[in-house]
PDB file of C-alpha atoms in Angstrom:
ATOM      1  CA  UNK W1482     -40.831 -25.400 113.881  1.00 44.00           C
ATOM      2  CA  UNK W1483     -40.615 -21.666 113.775  1.00 42.00           C
ATOM      3  CA  UNK W1484     -36.975 -21.846 114.766  1.00 42.00           C
ATOM      4  CA  UNK W1485     -36.196 -24.233 111.929  1.00 40.00           C
ATOM      5  CA  UNK W1486     -37.787 -21.900 109.457  1.00 40.00           C
ATOM      6  CA  UNK W1487     -35.784 -18.980 110.760  1.00 39.00           C
ATOM      7  CA  UNK W1488     -32.606 -20.905 110.544  1.00 39.00           C
ATOM      8  CA  UNK W1489     -33.207 -21.713 106.823  1.00 41.00           C
ATOM      9  CA  UNK W1490     -33.876 -18.083 106.187  1.00 39.00           C
ATOM     10  CA  UNK W1491     -30.518 -17.089 107.659  1.00 36.00           C
ATOM     11  CA  UNK W1492     -28.634 -19.628 105.591  1.00 40.00           C
ATOM     12  CA  UNK W1493     -30.264 -18.249 102.553  1.00 38.00           C
ATOM     13  CA  UNK W1494     -29.258 -14.707 103.398  1.00 39.00           C
ATOM     14  CA  UNK W1495     -25.695 -15.716 104.060  1.00 38.00           C
ATOM     15  CA  UNK W1496     -25.415 -17.487 100.703  1.00 39.00           C
ATOM     16  CA  UNK W1497     -26.449 -14.454  98.650  1.00 38.00           C
ATOM     17  CA  UNK W1498     -23.291 -12.447  99.392  1.00 37.00           C
ATOM     18  CA  UNK W1499     -21.234 -15.465  98.404  1.00 39.00           C
ATOM     19  CA  UNK W1500     -22.918 -15.514  95.067  1.00 37.00           C
ATOM     20  CA  UNK W1501     -22.349 -11.798  94.758  1.00 36.00           C
ATOM     21  CA  UNK W1502     -18.677 -12.210  95.670  1.00 38.00           C
ATOM     22  CA  UNK W1503     -18.282 -15.080  93.246  1.00 36.00           C
ATOM     23  CA  UNK W1504     -19.708 -12.956  90.498  1.00 36.00           C
ATOM     24  CA  UNK W1505     -17.326 -10.142  91.417  1.00 35.00           C
ATOM     25  CA  UNK W1506     -14.373 -12.501  91.301  1.00 36.00           C
ATOM     26  CA  UNK W1507     -15.209 -13.320  87.684  1.00 34.00           C
ATOM     27  CA  UNK W1508     -14.973  -9.607  86.764  1.00 36.00           C
ATOM     28  CA  UNK W1509     -11.761  -9.027  88.718  1.00 37.00           C
ATOM     29  CA  UNK W1510      -9.538 -11.915  87.651  1.00 41.00           C
ATOM     30  CA  UNK W1511      -5.892 -12.365  88.623  1.00 41.00           C
ATOM     31  CA  UNK W1512      -2.915 -11.019  86.637  1.00 42.00           C
ATOM     32  CA  UNK W1513      -2.249 -14.347  84.917  1.00 45.00           C
ATOM     33  CA  UNK W1514      -5.772 -14.649  83.792  1.00 42.00           C
ATOM     34  CA  UNK W1515      -5.836 -11.006  82.634  1.00 39.00           C
ATOM     35  CA  UNK W1516      -2.768 -11.487  80.481  1.00 42.00           C
ATOM     36  CA  UNK W1517      -4.323 -14.553  78.966  1.00 42.00           C
ATOM     37  CA  UNK W1518      -7.572 -12.708  78.252  1.00 41.00           C
ATOM     38  CA  UNK W1519      -5.777  -9.662  76.833  1.00 43.00           C
ATOM     39  CA  UNK W1520      -3.765 -11.904  74.596  1.00 41.00           C
ATOM     40  CA  UNK W1521      -6.918 -13.554  73.331  1.00 40.00           C
ATOM     41  CA  UNK W1522      -8.582 -10.207  72.761  1.00 41.00           C
ATOM     42  CA  UNK W1523      -5.514  -8.887  70.882  1.00 43.00           C
ATOM     43  CA  UNK W1524      -5.532 -11.890  68.602  1.00 42.00           C
ATOM     44  CA  UNK W1525      -9.178 -11.589  67.803  1.00 46.00           C
ATOM     45  CA  UNK W1526      -9.474  -7.857  67.120  1.00 44.00           C
ATOM     46  CA  UNK W1527      -7.293  -5.385  69.068  1.00 50.00           C
ATOM     47  CA  UNK W1528      -9.638  -2.491  69.878  1.00 50.00           C
ATOM     48  CA  UNK W1529     -12.950  -1.072  68.793  1.00 49.00           C
ATOM     49  CA  UNK W1530     -11.160   1.461  66.575  1.00 49.00           C
ATOM     50  CA  UNK W1531      -9.185  -1.326  64.948  1.00 50.00           C
ATOM     51  CA  UNK W1532     -12.356  -3.314  64.415  1.00 44.00           C
ATOM     52  CA  UNK W1533     -13.962  -0.330  62.693  1.00 49.00           C
ATOM     53  CA  UNK W1534     -10.960   0.136  60.431  1.00 46.00           C
ATOM     54  CA  UNK W1535     -10.770  -3.532  59.588  1.00 48.00           C
ATOM     55  CA  UNK W1536     -14.482  -3.558  58.894  1.00 46.00           C
ATOM     56  CA  UNK W1537     -14.154  -0.571  56.599  1.00 49.00           C
ATOM     57  CA  UNK W1538     -11.158  -1.978  54.672  1.00 50.00           C
ATOM     58  CA  UNK W1539     -13.093  -4.541  52.606  1.00 50.00           C
ATOM     59  CA  UNK W1540     -15.443  -1.778  51.463  1.00 51.00           C
ATOM     60  CA  UNK W1541     -12.484   0.379  50.439  1.00 48.00           C
ATOM     61  CA  UNK W1542     -10.929  -2.479  48.478  1.00 52.00           C
ATOM     62  CA  UNK W1543     -14.241  -3.205  46.808  1.00 49.00           C
ATOM     63  CA  UNK W1544     -14.541   0.449  45.829  1.00 49.00           C
ATOM     64  CA  UNK W1545     -11.118   0.457  44.261  1.00 53.00           C
ATOM     65  CA  UNK W1546     -11.898  -2.715  42.325  1.00 53.00           C
ATOM     66  CA  UNK W1547     -15.141  -1.261  41.010  1.00 51.00           C
ATOM     67  CA  UNK W1548     -13.373   1.952  40.019  1.00 56.00           C
ATOM     68  CA  UNK W1549     -10.619   0.019  38.255  1.00 55.00           C
ATOM     69  CA  UNK W1550     -13.180  -2.096  36.439  1.00 56.00           C
ATOM     70  CA  UNK W1551     -15.054   1.008  35.258  1.00 57.00           C
ATOM     71  CA  UNK W1552     -11.773   2.522  34.035  1.00 58.00           C
ATOM     72  CA  UNK W1553     -10.918  -0.697  32.184  1.00 58.00           C
ATOM     73  CA  UNK W1554     -14.368  -0.807  30.585  1.00 59.00           C
ATOM     74  CA  UNK W1555     -14.070   2.833  29.517  1.00 57.00           C
ATOM     75  CA  UNK W1556     -10.560   2.251  28.153  1.00 58.00           C
ATOM     76  CA  UNK W1557     -11.670  -0.815  26.173  1.00 58.00           C
ATOM     77  CA  UNK W1558     -14.577   1.169  24.725  1.00 61.00           C
ATOM     78  CA  UNK W1559     -12.233   3.966  23.627  1.00 62.00           C
ATOM     79  CA  UNK W1560      -9.806   1.608  21.913  1.00 63.00           C
ATOM     80  CA  UNK W1561      -9.625   1.599  18.128  1.00 61.00           C
ATOM     81  CA  UNK W1562      -9.621  -1.414  15.844  1.00 54.00           C
ATOM     82  CA  UNK W1563      -5.978  -0.625  15.071  1.00 55.00           C
ATOM     83  CA  UNK W1564      -5.135  -1.260  18.762  1.00 60.00           C
ATOM     84  CA  UNK W1565      -5.978  -4.918  18.152  1.00 57.00           C
ATOM     85  CA  UNK W1566      -5.120  -5.349  14.461  1.00 59.00           C
ATOM     86  CA  UNK W1567      -2.002  -3.811  12.845  1.00 63.00           C
ATOM     87  CA  UNK W1568      -2.464  -1.489   9.881  1.00 61.00           C
ATOM     88  CA  UNK W1569      -1.728  -3.279   6.619  1.00 63.00           C
ATOM     89  CA  UNK W1570      -0.285  -0.999   4.017  1.00 63.00           C
ATOM     90  CA  UNK W1571      -0.896  -1.959   0.425  1.00 59.00           C
ATOM     91  CA  UNK W1572       2.095  -2.472  -1.809  1.00 72.00           C
ATOM     92  CA  UNK W1573       0.016  -1.910  -4.916  1.00 80.00           C
ATOM     93  CA  UNK W1574       1.105   1.018  -7.064  1.00 81.00           C
ATOM     94  CA  UNK W1575      -1.339   3.529  -8.480  1.00 89.00           C
ATOM     95  CA  UNK W1576      -1.898   3.910 -12.215  1.00 86.00           C
ATOM     96  CA  UNK W1577      -0.054   7.237 -12.130  1.00 87.00           C
ATOM     97  CA  UNK W1578       2.977   5.605 -10.455  1.00 87.00           C
ATOM     98  CA  UNK W1579       3.021   2.751 -12.966  1.00 87.00           C
ATOM     99  CA  UNK W1580       2.712   5.189 -15.882  1.00 88.00           C
ATOM    100  CA  UNK W1581       5.558   7.302 -14.519  1.00 90.00           C
ATOM    101  CA  UNK W1582       7.780   4.220 -14.154  1.00 92.00           C
ATOM    102  CA  UNK W1583       6.996   3.119 -17.726  1.00 92.00           C
ATOM    103  CA  UNK W1584       7.783   6.613 -19.047  1.00 94.00           C
ATOM    104  CA  UNK W1585      11.180   6.607 -17.305  1.00 94.00           C
ATOM    105  CA  UNK W1586      11.897   3.123 -18.667  1.00 95.00           C
ATOM    106  CA  UNK W1587      11.222   4.281 -22.248  1.00 96.00           C
ATOM    107  CA  UNK W1588      13.384   7.359 -21.608  1.00 96.00           C
ATOM    108  CA  UNK W1589      16.299   5.086 -20.732  1.00 96.00           C
ATOM    109  CA  UNK W1590      15.804   2.904 -23.824  1.00 96.00           C
ATOM    110  CA  UNK W1591      15.714   5.936 -26.141  1.00 97.00           C
ATOM    111  CA  UNK W1592      18.655   7.732 -24.535  1.00 96.00           C
ATOM    112  CA  UNK W1593      20.808   4.598 -24.675  1.00 96.00           C
ATOM    113  CA  UNK W1594      19.748   3.604 -28.233  1.00 95.00           C
ATOM    114  CA  UNK W1595      18.481   0.218 -26.993  1.00 95.00           C
ATOM    115  CA  UNK W1596      16.413  -1.837 -29.465  1.00 96.00           C
ATOM    116  CA  UNK W1597      15.439  -5.211 -28.014  1.00 95.00           C
ATOM    117  CA  UNK W1598      13.359  -8.109 -29.341  1.00 97.00           C
ATOM    118  CA  UNK W1599      13.701  -7.190 -33.050  1.00 98.00           C
ATOM    119  CA  UNK W1600      15.299  -8.861 -36.057  1.00 97.00           C
ATOM    120  CA  UNK W1601      15.703  -8.035 -39.770  1.00 97.00           C
ATOM    121  CA  UNK W1602      14.448 -10.468 -42.387  1.00 97.00           C
ATOM    122  CA  UNK W1603      14.319 -10.307 -46.174  1.00 95.00           C
ATOM    123  CA  UNK W1604      10.817 -10.656 -47.658  1.00 92.00           C
ATOM    124  CA  UNK W1605      10.441 -11.859 -51.249  1.00 90.00           C
ATOM    125  CA  UNK W1606       9.106  -9.079 -53.486  1.00 83.00           C
ATOM    126  CA  UNK W1607       9.038  -6.648 -50.604  1.00 83.00           C
ATOM    127  CA  UNK W1608      12.596  -6.224 -49.422  1.00 90.00           C
ATOM    128  CA  UNK W1609      13.632  -5.845 -45.810  1.00 94.00           C
ATOM    129  CA  UNK W1610      11.238  -6.108 -42.917  1.00 95.00           C
ATOM    130  CA  UNK W1611      11.377  -6.132 -39.110  1.00 97.00           C
ATOM    131  CA  UNK W1612      10.100  -9.151 -37.182  1.00 98.00           C
ATOM    132  CA  UNK W1613       9.444  -9.688 -33.498  1.00 98.00           C
ATOM    133  CA  UNK W1614      12.099 -11.822 -31.815  1.00 98.00           C
ATOM    134  CA  UNK W1615       9.913 -11.976 -28.689  1.00 97.00           C
ATOM    135  CA  UNK W1616       6.292 -11.367 -27.771  1.00 98.00           C
ATOM    136  CA  UNK W1617       4.957  -7.874 -27.029  1.00 98.00           C
ATOM    137  CA  UNK W1618       1.900  -6.992 -24.957  1.00 97.00           C
ATOM    138  CA  UNK W1619      -0.649  -4.470 -26.192  1.00 97.00           C
ATOM    139  CA  UNK W1620       0.582  -0.937 -25.443  1.00 96.00           C
ATOM    140  CA  UNK W1621       4.182  -2.053 -24.886  1.00 97.00           C
ATOM    141  CA  UNK W1622       7.036  -0.009 -26.310  1.00 97.00           C
ATOM    142  CA  UNK W1623       8.521  -1.661 -29.424  1.00 98.00           C
ATOM    143  CA  UNK W1624      11.055   0.743 -30.943  1.00 98.00           C
ATOM    144  CA  UNK W1625      11.761   4.410 -31.643  1.00 98.00           C
ATOM    145  CA  UNK W1626      11.320   5.770 -35.139  1.00 97.00           C
ATOM    146  CA  UNK W1627      14.699   7.444 -34.993  1.00 97.00           C
ATOM    147  CA  UNK W1628      15.918  10.155 -37.378  1.00 97.00           C
ATOM    148  CA  UNK W1629      16.570  13.865 -37.683  1.00 97.00           C
ATOM    149  CA  UNK W1630      13.936  16.073 -36.029  1.00 98.00           C
ATOM    150  CA  UNK W1631      13.037  18.871 -38.474  1.00 98.00           C
ATOM    151  CA  UNK W1632      10.589  21.750 -38.457  1.00 97.00           C
ATOM    152  CA  UNK W1633       8.092  21.992 -41.321  1.00 96.00           C
ATOM    153  CA  UNK W1634       9.962  24.451 -43.570  1.00 97.00           C
ATOM    154  CA  UNK W1635      13.225  22.527 -43.485  1.00 97.00           C
ATOM    155  CA  UNK W1636      11.405  19.194 -43.930  1.00 96.00           C
ATOM    156  CA  UNK W1637       9.734  20.368 -47.135  1.00 95.00           C
ATOM    157  CA  UNK W1638      13.089  21.355 -48.625  1.00 96.00           C
ATOM    158  CA  UNK W1639      14.506  17.937 -47.802  1.00 94.00           C
ATOM    159  CA  UNK W1640      11.485  16.168 -49.248  1.00 91.00           C
ATOM    160  CA  UNK W1641      11.856  18.038 -52.546  1.00 92.00           C
ATOM    161  CA  UNK W1642      15.481  16.969 -52.759  1.00 92.00           C
ATOM    162  CA  UNK W1643      14.609  13.299 -52.126  1.00 90.00           C
ATOM    163  CA  UNK W1644      11.940  13.395 -54.834  1.00 87.00           C
ATOM    164  CA  UNK W1645      14.633  14.036 -57.451  1.00 90.00           C
ATOM    165  CA  UNK W1646      16.171  10.631 -56.729  1.00 88.00           C
ATOM    166  CA  UNK W1647      13.471   7.912 -56.674  1.00 77.00           C
ATOM    167  CA  UNK W1648      16.045   5.253 -55.858  1.00 81.00           C
ATOM    168  CA  UNK W1649      16.883   6.957 -52.584  1.00 81.00           C
ATOM    169  CA  UNK W1650      13.438   6.605 -51.162  1.00 79.00           C
ATOM    170  CA  UNK W1651      11.817   8.804 -48.556  1.00 82.00           C
ATOM    171  CA  UNK W1652      11.455   7.966 -44.847  1.00 91.00           C
ATOM    172  CA  UNK W1653       9.835  11.146 -43.529  1.00 92.00           C
ATOM    173  CA  UNK W1654       7.127  11.187 -40.860  1.00 94.00           C
ATOM    174  CA  UNK W1655       5.171  14.401 -40.174  1.00 94.00           C
ATOM    175  CA  UNK W1656       3.326  15.038 -36.905  1.00 95.00           C
ATOM    176  CA  UNK W1657       1.883  17.791 -34.707  1.00 95.00           C
ATOM    177  CA  UNK W1658       3.371  18.637 -31.316  1.00 96.00           C
ATOM    178  CA  UNK W1659       2.320  21.634 -29.184  1.00 95.00           C
ATOM    179  CA  UNK W1660       0.575  23.329 -32.133  1.00 94.00           C
ATOM    180  CA  UNK W1661       3.613  22.994 -34.398  1.00 96.00           C
ATOM    181  CA  UNK W1662       4.347  20.619 -37.285  1.00 96.00           C
ATOM    182  CA  UNK W1663       7.515  18.575 -37.082  1.00 97.00           C
ATOM    183  CA  UNK W1664       9.059  15.813 -39.157  1.00 97.00           C
ATOM    184  CA  UNK W1665      11.310  12.899 -38.269  1.00 97.00           C
ATOM    185  CA  UNK W1666      13.527  12.311 -41.281  1.00 97.00           C
ATOM    186  CA  UNK W1667      14.890   8.746 -41.220  1.00 96.00           C
ATOM    187  CA  UNK W1668      15.874   8.665 -44.897  1.00 94.00           C
ATOM    188  CA  UNK W1669      19.622   8.343 -44.329  1.00 93.00           C
ATOM    189  CA  UNK W1670      20.747   4.738 -43.942  1.00 93.00           C
ATOM    190  CA  UNK W1671      21.596   3.877 -40.321  1.00 94.00           C
ATOM    191  CA  UNK W1672      21.660   0.814 -38.100  1.00 94.00           C
ATOM    192  CA  UNK W1673      18.409   1.847 -36.419  1.00 96.00           C
ATOM    193  CA  UNK W1674      15.578  -0.627 -37.014  1.00 97.00           C
ATOM    194  CA  UNK W1675      12.469   1.519 -36.565  1.00 97.00           C
ATOM    195  CA  UNK W1676      12.885   3.077 -40.009  1.00 95.00           C
ATOM    196  CA  UNK W1677      12.576  -0.352 -41.681  1.00 95.00           C
ATOM    197  CA  UNK W1678       9.137  -1.319 -40.347  1.00 96.00           C
ATOM    198  CA  UNK W1679       6.794  -1.766 -43.313  1.00 92.00           C
ATOM    199  CA  UNK W1680       3.329  -0.345 -43.970  1.00 90.00           C
ATOM    200  CA  UNK W1681      -0.068  -1.986 -43.478  1.00 90.00           C
ATOM    201  CA  UNK W1682      -3.501  -0.447 -42.944  1.00 90.00           C
ATOM    202  CA  UNK W1683      -4.154  -3.290 -40.491  1.00 92.00           C
ATOM    203  CA  UNK W1684      -0.787  -3.266 -38.729  1.00 94.00           C
ATOM    204  CA  UNK W1685       0.049  -4.510 -35.244  1.00 97.00           C
ATOM    205  CA  UNK W1686       1.886  -1.325 -34.212  1.00 98.00           C
ATOM    206  CA  UNK W1687       0.969   2.344 -33.963  1.00 97.00           C
ATOM    207  CA  UNK W1688       2.931   5.571 -33.614  1.00 96.00           C
ATOM    208  CA  UNK W1689       2.936   7.646 -30.457  1.00 97.00           C
ATOM    209  CA  UNK W1690       4.714  10.788 -29.288  1.00 97.00           C
ATOM    210  CA  UNK W1691       7.052  10.490 -26.319  1.00 97.00           C
ATOM    211  CA  UNK W1692       8.505  13.808 -25.094  1.00 96.00           C
ATOM    212  CA  UNK W1693      11.798  13.888 -23.188  1.00 96.00           C
ATOM    213  CA  UNK W1694      12.677  17.230 -21.598  1.00 95.00           C
ATOM    214  CA  UNK W1695      10.369  19.024 -24.034  1.00 94.00           C
ATOM    215  CA  UNK W1696      11.721  17.306 -27.149  1.00 96.00           C
ATOM    216  CA  UNK W1697       9.246  15.024 -29.001  1.00 97.00           C
ATOM    217  CA  UNK W1698      10.326  11.510 -29.939  1.00 98.00           C
ATOM    218  CA  UNK W1699       8.319   9.316 -32.299  1.00 97.00           C
ATOM    219  CA  UNK W1700       7.925   5.766 -30.990  1.00 98.00           C
ATOM    220  CA  UNK W1701       6.073   2.616 -32.040  1.00 98.00           C
ATOM    221  CA  UNK W1702       4.005   0.624 -29.524  1.00 98.00           C
ATOM    222  CA  UNK W1703       2.085  -2.637 -29.931  1.00 98.00           C
ATOM    223  CA  UNK W1704      -1.537  -1.971 -30.950  1.00 98.00           C
ATOM    224  CA  UNK W1705      -2.404  -5.552 -29.908  1.00 98.00           C
ATOM    225  CA  UNK W1706      -0.603  -8.544 -28.434  1.00 98.00           C
ATOM    226  CA  UNK W1707       2.187  -9.599 -30.806  1.00 98.00           C
ATOM    227  CA  UNK W1708       3.643 -13.087 -30.946  1.00 98.00           C
ATOM    228  CA  UNK W1709       7.287 -13.851 -31.663  1.00 98.00           C
ATOM    229  CA  UNK W1710       8.133 -14.229 -35.387  1.00 97.00           C
ATOM    230  CA  UNK W1711       5.329 -11.860 -36.477  1.00 98.00           C
ATOM    231  CA  UNK W1712       6.290  -9.103 -38.893  1.00 96.00           C
ATOM    232  CA  UNK W1713       5.934  -5.667 -37.344  1.00 98.00           C
ATOM    233  CA  UNK W1714       3.716  -3.323 -39.394  1.00 96.00           C
ATOM    234  CA  UNK W1715       2.031   0.053 -38.976  1.00 95.00           C
ATOM    235  CA  UNK W1716      -0.103   2.403 -41.064  1.00 91.00           C
ATOM    236  CA  UNK W1717       1.956   5.159 -42.683  1.00 86.00           C
ATOM    237  CA  UNK W1718      -1.220   7.209 -43.007  1.00 79.00           C
ATOM    238  CA  UNK W1719      -0.327   8.657 -46.410  1.00 71.00           C
ATOM    239  CA  UNK W1720      -3.361   8.515 -48.714  1.00 65.00           C
ATOM    240  CA  UNK W1721      -2.391  11.198 -51.241  1.00 68.00           C
ATOM    241  CA  UNK W1722      -2.785  10.370 -54.952  1.00 68.00           C
ATOM    242  CA  UNK W1723       0.858  11.126 -55.698  1.00 68.00           C
ATOM    243  CA  UNK W1724       2.075   8.836 -52.935  1.00 64.00           C
ATOM    244  CA  UNK W1725      -0.291   6.011 -53.898  1.00 62.00           C
ATOM    245  CA  UNK W1726       0.800   6.305 -57.563  1.00 66.00           C
ATOM    246  CA  UNK W1727       4.454   6.205 -56.554  1.00 61.00           C
ATOM    247  CA  UNK W1728       3.909   3.488 -53.938  1.00 62.00           C
ATOM    248  CA  UNK W1729       0.875   1.311 -54.769  1.00 66.00           C
ATOM    249  CA  UNK W1730       1.401  -0.793 -51.600  1.00 63.00           C
ATOM    250  CA  UNK W1731       0.113   2.183 -49.561  1.00 67.00           C
ATOM    251  CA  UNK W1732      -3.412   1.088 -50.577  1.00 69.00           C
ATOM    252  CA  UNK W1733      -3.098  -2.040 -48.428  1.00 72.00           C
TER     253      UNK W1733
END
């Protein structure tokens, strides 16, 4: 019995080195197996340094994305409304621009002796009169009261001469311009129509001064909207006793 026990003990001791050797064989594999293992290791991750780099790369990419996002947010905050919507420039003209255009238009009409939208008609018991051949808006230029521009002294001499011949009539209009008195004398018969517009205290036209290069011109503009076929009338403004006696129609 003791011998049998001893024998088992020896077998056990002899098996332990085999286990140790078997374990050692696993650590020291053959060349074919090493190549296979190295190839597997290379596919999975190369080396520890490579693993560290590859582990750090996602963090670096994430950092760049966050930085780019912050830059985009900051850029979008700094953008102006005009970056999204184009500036619309108004085509509307100012009052000063419109007034300047109208002044130049009247200049051209006066310089070129243009008289549009007017016609002469004979009025029973009154003589000639000027009628609108088209409609005029309030404030619109109608016609120039054209004649000889005289200073006060010369105008008075002319007026005295006309008074000696009642049949001739008198078409003189006095006005103030830059602290001086002037007169437009339209007594001489011409083809200009402004001189033939008749008087009325409730007329539809009014006189206005229109300077061109420092020279005053007397014009008539619509004092209200005027329809076609209306007679054009304005207030002569002469209320003197002598004038009313000579021309009773000045009272109306």
